[in-house]
Amino acid sequence: MFYSIKDYITAVKKRDPAARSILEIILCYPGLHALFFHRIANFMWRCHLYLIARFISHISRFLTAIEIHPAAKIGKRFFIDHGVGVVIGETAEIGDDVHIYHQVTLGAVTSEKVKRHPTVGNGVVIGAGAKLLGPITIGDNAKIGANAVVISDVASGTSMVGVLAKNL
Amino acid sequence: MFYSIKDYITAVKKRDPAARSILEIILCYPGLHALFFHRIANFMWRCHLYLIARFISHISRFLTAIEIHPAAKIGKRFFIDHGVGVVIGETAEIGDDVHIYHQVTLGAVTSEKVKRHPTVGNGVVIGAGAKLLGPITIGDNAKIGANAVVISDVASGTSMVGVLAKNL
Amino acid sequence: MFYSIKDYITAVKKRDPAARSILEIILCYPGLHALFFHRIANFMWRCHLYLIARFISHISRFLTAIEIHPAAKIGKRFFIDHGVGVVIGETAEIGDDVHIYHQVTLGAVTSEKVKRHPTVGNGVVIGAGAKLLGPITIGDNAKIGANAVVISDVASGTSMVGVLAKNL
């Protein structure tokens, strides 16, 4: 786990021009805290300690306002920027070097007990407020714009955006 | 109130495939906690204890990141899923069996002291990030999509959606 | 600072019909609390106490779910309504009498260490969930609609809106 945190700090230093020191990243990055709690919750989940796992994720949500289901599979150097309002569902799968902003949702559109959340490839960037819904696949290095709503597969390397505001 | 909470738990078990036990729902569902606080705040409000009522809703917002004005009228089995960022205004009215997701806003577009928030019918489902603004009426069993912006009445049983993201 | 808080309370009383008393505004308005913390954090930042400044803004984010970078420049009577999920970036500049709602983002689209966040004029109103991205200028008294995405300059006095939801 400590290796994963070290990796994370390197990733933040590269991606966030506002980050000034390692101590700042450790103390002031809720995305790091949420990831730390998730690693523990996910370990508990894999030990079949479901209630404890869920309770850890609940505490994490209280402390960070980021909600990650303990069963979600998350790759290396996952950077949650700002983070308030992020929701990642039970059957979501996230690759390596993914960068998401606050209010991003990896959600479901069915209430059946199947794979119902997105699979996100490596190097994907997802803008603030974007909603990715259903068991869709987001290809490697795709970019999703702020507030975009995505309910079907996205090919690798493509950019998906919603509609820009217009003069009334 | 306890009857209402029992009802709530039954509703969650039916709607959320990730919910595994009653204890999990009681401990880990911020939507339930927010509703519990709202029942108390709403009672205080009806006793004309306005400041105490508002302070309870403020504490509830801190604990759950869900903000419900104490004067809002809410029906049975109201399920707030995930919940971070939900805002429900003073003159909002919500029917029975309504299911809303995180970041849903039942807001106002005027600052006059009149009925200025939505009235939501029974069985309505509102997706994450949707903004319903003004003294509009959402008919029974309507569905509102993620990130949709709604500022006029919606007929019963209809689905309202915003624009899906497109390839840039 | 106390003058600025008195100013703030006057502004809230004028703009929010749900506000009933000064004590209510002091106790129950997270936007006021966030602004109070920001004034301290911003002072620390200007004293080159960067880490303390960032940590104060981190505590403020935990308490209010509003995230304001300590270096952001904010004018008088800035009213953050509801506030959960607001993110204001390092190089953002905000004029006087600006009114923003929850989930508003003043964000960046580059990770270079330059002016990369919006400049917002006096009297601007920004609706819930709107995302303003890049070093753009929002003219005085402009209005931005709920969930709108804005990535270019907005002229004074104009209204920018996204797309309303349509019947599926």
Short mmCIF file of C-alpha atoms in Angstrom, two decimals, chain B residues 3-153:
data_model
loop_
_atom_site.label_atom_id
_atom_site.label_comp_id
_atom_site.label_asym_id
_atom_site.label_seq_id
_atom_site.Cartn_x
_atom_site.Cartn_y
_atom_site.Cartn_z
CA TYR B 3 -42.36 3.14 11.07
CA SER B 4 -41.08 5.51 8.41
CA ILE B 5 -37.53 4.21 8.87
CA LYS B 6 -38.66 0.58 8.63
CA ASP B 7 -40.46 1.48 5.42
CA TYR B 8 -37.31 3.13 4.14
CA ILE B 9 -35.17 0.07 4.75
CA THR B 10 -37.63 -2.11 2.84
CA ALA B 11 -37.48 0.37 -0.04
CA VAL B 12 -33.68 0.37 -0.13
CA LYS B 13 -33.51 -3.44 -0.08
CA LYS B 14 -35.80 -3.50 -3.10
CA ARG B 15 -34.02 -0.76 -5.08
CA ASP B 16 -30.31 -1.11 -4.34
CA PRO B 17 -28.65 -4.37 -5.39
CA ALA B 18 -25.51 -3.39 -3.44
CA ALA B 19 -27.37 -3.40 -0.09
CA ARG B 20 -26.61 -6.67 1.72
CA SER B 21 -28.16 -6.34 5.20
CA ILE B 22 -30.44 -4.21 7.35
CA LEU B 23 -27.52 -3.27 9.62
CA GLU B 24 -25.58 -2.05 6.58
CA ILE B 25 -28.49 0.17 5.57
CA ILE B 26 -28.81 1.63 9.07
CA LEU B 27 -25.07 2.26 9.43
CA CYS B 28 -23.94 3.15 5.92
CA TYR B 29 -26.79 4.95 4.11
CA PRO B 30 -26.40 8.72 4.47
CA GLY B 31 -29.79 9.17 2.74
CA LEU B 32 -31.40 7.42 5.71
CA HIS B 33 -29.49 9.58 8.19
CA ALA B 34 -30.52 12.76 6.36
CA LEU B 35 -34.16 11.66 6.36
CA PHE B 36 -33.97 10.90 10.09
CA PHE B 37 -32.62 14.38 10.81
CA HIS B 38 -35.20 15.93 8.48
CA ARG B 39 -38.10 14.31 10.35
CA ILE B 40 -36.83 15.94 13.57
CA ALA B 41 -36.05 19.30 11.92
CA ASN B 42 -39.44 19.35 10.22
CA PHE B 43 -41.18 18.62 13.55
CA MET B 44 -39.28 21.52 15.19
CA TRP B 45 -40.23 23.76 12.26
CA ARG B 46 -43.90 22.94 12.65
CA CYS B 47 -43.52 23.85 16.37
CA HIS B 48 -42.24 27.28 15.16
CA LEU B 49 -38.75 26.52 16.54
CA TYR B 50 -37.24 27.84 13.31
CA LEU B 51 -33.65 28.40 14.39
CA ILE B 52 -33.31 25.00 16.09
CA ALA B 53 -34.87 23.38 13.02
CA ARG B 54 -32.41 25.10 10.68
CA PHE B 55 -29.48 24.21 12.94
CA ILE B 56 -30.47 20.52 12.92
CA SER B 57 -30.58 20.61 9.12
CA HIS B 58 -27.16 22.32 9.16
CA ILE B 59 -25.72 19.53 11.35
CA SER B 60 -27.31 16.99 9.02
CA ARG B 61 -25.66 18.70 6.03
CA PHE B 62 -22.28 18.47 7.79
CA LEU B 63 -22.74 14.77 8.57
CA THR B 64 -24.30 13.67 5.28
CA ALA B 65 -23.52 16.40 2.69
CA ILE B 66 -27.27 16.38 1.98
CA GLU B 67 -29.10 19.67 2.51
CA ILE B 68 -32.86 19.61 3.12
CA HIS B 69 -34.65 22.73 4.31
CA PRO B 70 -36.68 21.91 7.45
CA ALA B 71 -39.88 23.22 5.87
CA ALA B 72 -39.71 20.89 2.84
CA LYS B 73 -42.60 18.38 2.72
CA ILE B 74 -41.42 14.83 2.04
CA GLY B 75 -43.55 11.70 1.52
CA LYS B 76 -43.00 8.07 2.48
CA ARG B 77 -40.09 5.85 1.45
CA PHE B 78 -38.07 8.75 0.01
CA PHE B 79 -34.75 7.23 -1.08
CA ILE B 80 -31.75 9.54 -1.49
CA ASP B 81 -29.07 7.44 -3.18
CA HIS B 82 -25.42 8.37 -2.39
CA GLY B 83 -26.62 11.88 -1.71
CA VAL B 84 -23.55 14.16 -1.71
CA GLY B 85 -24.64 17.57 -2.97
CA VAL B 86 -28.42 17.08 -2.82
CA VAL B 87 -30.22 20.39 -2.12
CA ILE B 88 -33.97 20.50 -1.39
CA GLY B 89 -35.47 23.97 -0.95
CA GLU B 90 -37.91 25.43 1.57
CA THR B 91 -41.14 25.15 -0.44
CA ALA B 92 -40.37 21.84 -2.19
CA GLU B 93 -42.99 19.07 -1.91
CA ILE B 94 -42.14 15.44 -2.57
CA GLY B 95 -44.62 12.54 -2.93
CA ASP B 96 -44.27 8.90 -1.89
CA ASP B 97 -41.73 6.38 -3.25
CA VAL B 98 -39.52 9.03 -4.82
CA HIS B 99 -35.93 8.00 -5.62
CA ILE B 100 -33.29 10.68 -6.17
CA TYR B 101 -29.56 10.43 -6.69
CA HIS B 102 -26.66 12.57 -5.52
CA GLN B 103 -26.33 16.23 -6.64
CA VAL B 104 -30.05 16.50 -7.39
CA THR B 105 -31.33 20.03 -6.75
CA LEU B 106 -34.93 21.04 -6.13
CA GLY B 107 -34.20 24.75 -6.33
CA ALA B 108 -35.68 28.18 -6.98
CA VAL B 109 -35.23 30.88 -9.62
CA THR B 110 -36.74 33.79 -7.72
CA SER B 111 -35.95 35.30 -4.36
CA GLU B 112 -39.51 36.27 -3.51
CA LYS B 113 -41.08 34.67 -0.47
CA VAL B 114 -43.59 32.52 -2.40
CA LYS B 115 -43.90 28.86 -3.41
CA ARG B 116 -40.72 28.77 -5.49
CA HIS B 117 -39.48 25.13 -5.45
CA PRO B 118 -40.75 22.04 -7.35
CA THR B 119 -43.61 19.74 -6.44
CA VAL B 120 -42.60 16.14 -7.19
CA GLY B 121 -45.25 13.41 -7.66
CA ASN B 122 -45.26 9.82 -6.43
CA GLY B 123 -42.81 7.28 -7.81
CA VAL B 124 -40.59 9.83 -9.55
CA VAL B 125 -36.92 8.94 -10.21
CA ILE B 126 -34.39 11.78 -10.61
CA GLY B 127 -30.88 11.02 -11.93
CA ALA B 128 -27.58 12.28 -10.51
CA GLY B 129 -26.82 15.94 -11.04
CA ALA B 130 -30.30 16.89 -12.33
CA LYS B 131 -31.48 20.42 -11.53
CA LEU B 132 -35.22 21.04 -11.15
CA LEU B 133 -35.83 24.75 -10.74
CA GLY B 134 -38.90 26.83 -9.98
CA PRO B 135 -42.45 26.07 -8.74
CA ILE B 136 -42.93 23.36 -11.38
CA THR B 137 -44.86 20.10 -11.08
CA ILE B 138 -43.28 16.73 -11.88
CA GLY B 139 -46.06 14.20 -12.58
CA ASP B 140 -46.27 10.75 -10.97
CA ASN B 141 -43.74 8.15 -12.13
CA ALA B 142 -41.82 10.61 -14.33
CA LYS B 143 -38.12 9.93 -14.86
CA ILE B 144 -35.50 12.70 -15.08
CA GLY B 145 -32.10 11.84 -16.59
CA ALA B 146 -28.65 12.53 -15.14
CA ASN B 147 -27.51 16.19 -15.33
CA ALA B 148 -30.87 17.20 -16.89
CA VAL B 149 -32.05 20.79 -16.33
CA VAL B 150 -35.83 21.08 -15.95
CA ILE B 151 -37.63 24.41 -15.54
CA SER B 152 -41.17 23.57 -16.68
CA ASP B 153 -43.86 21.04 -15.77
#
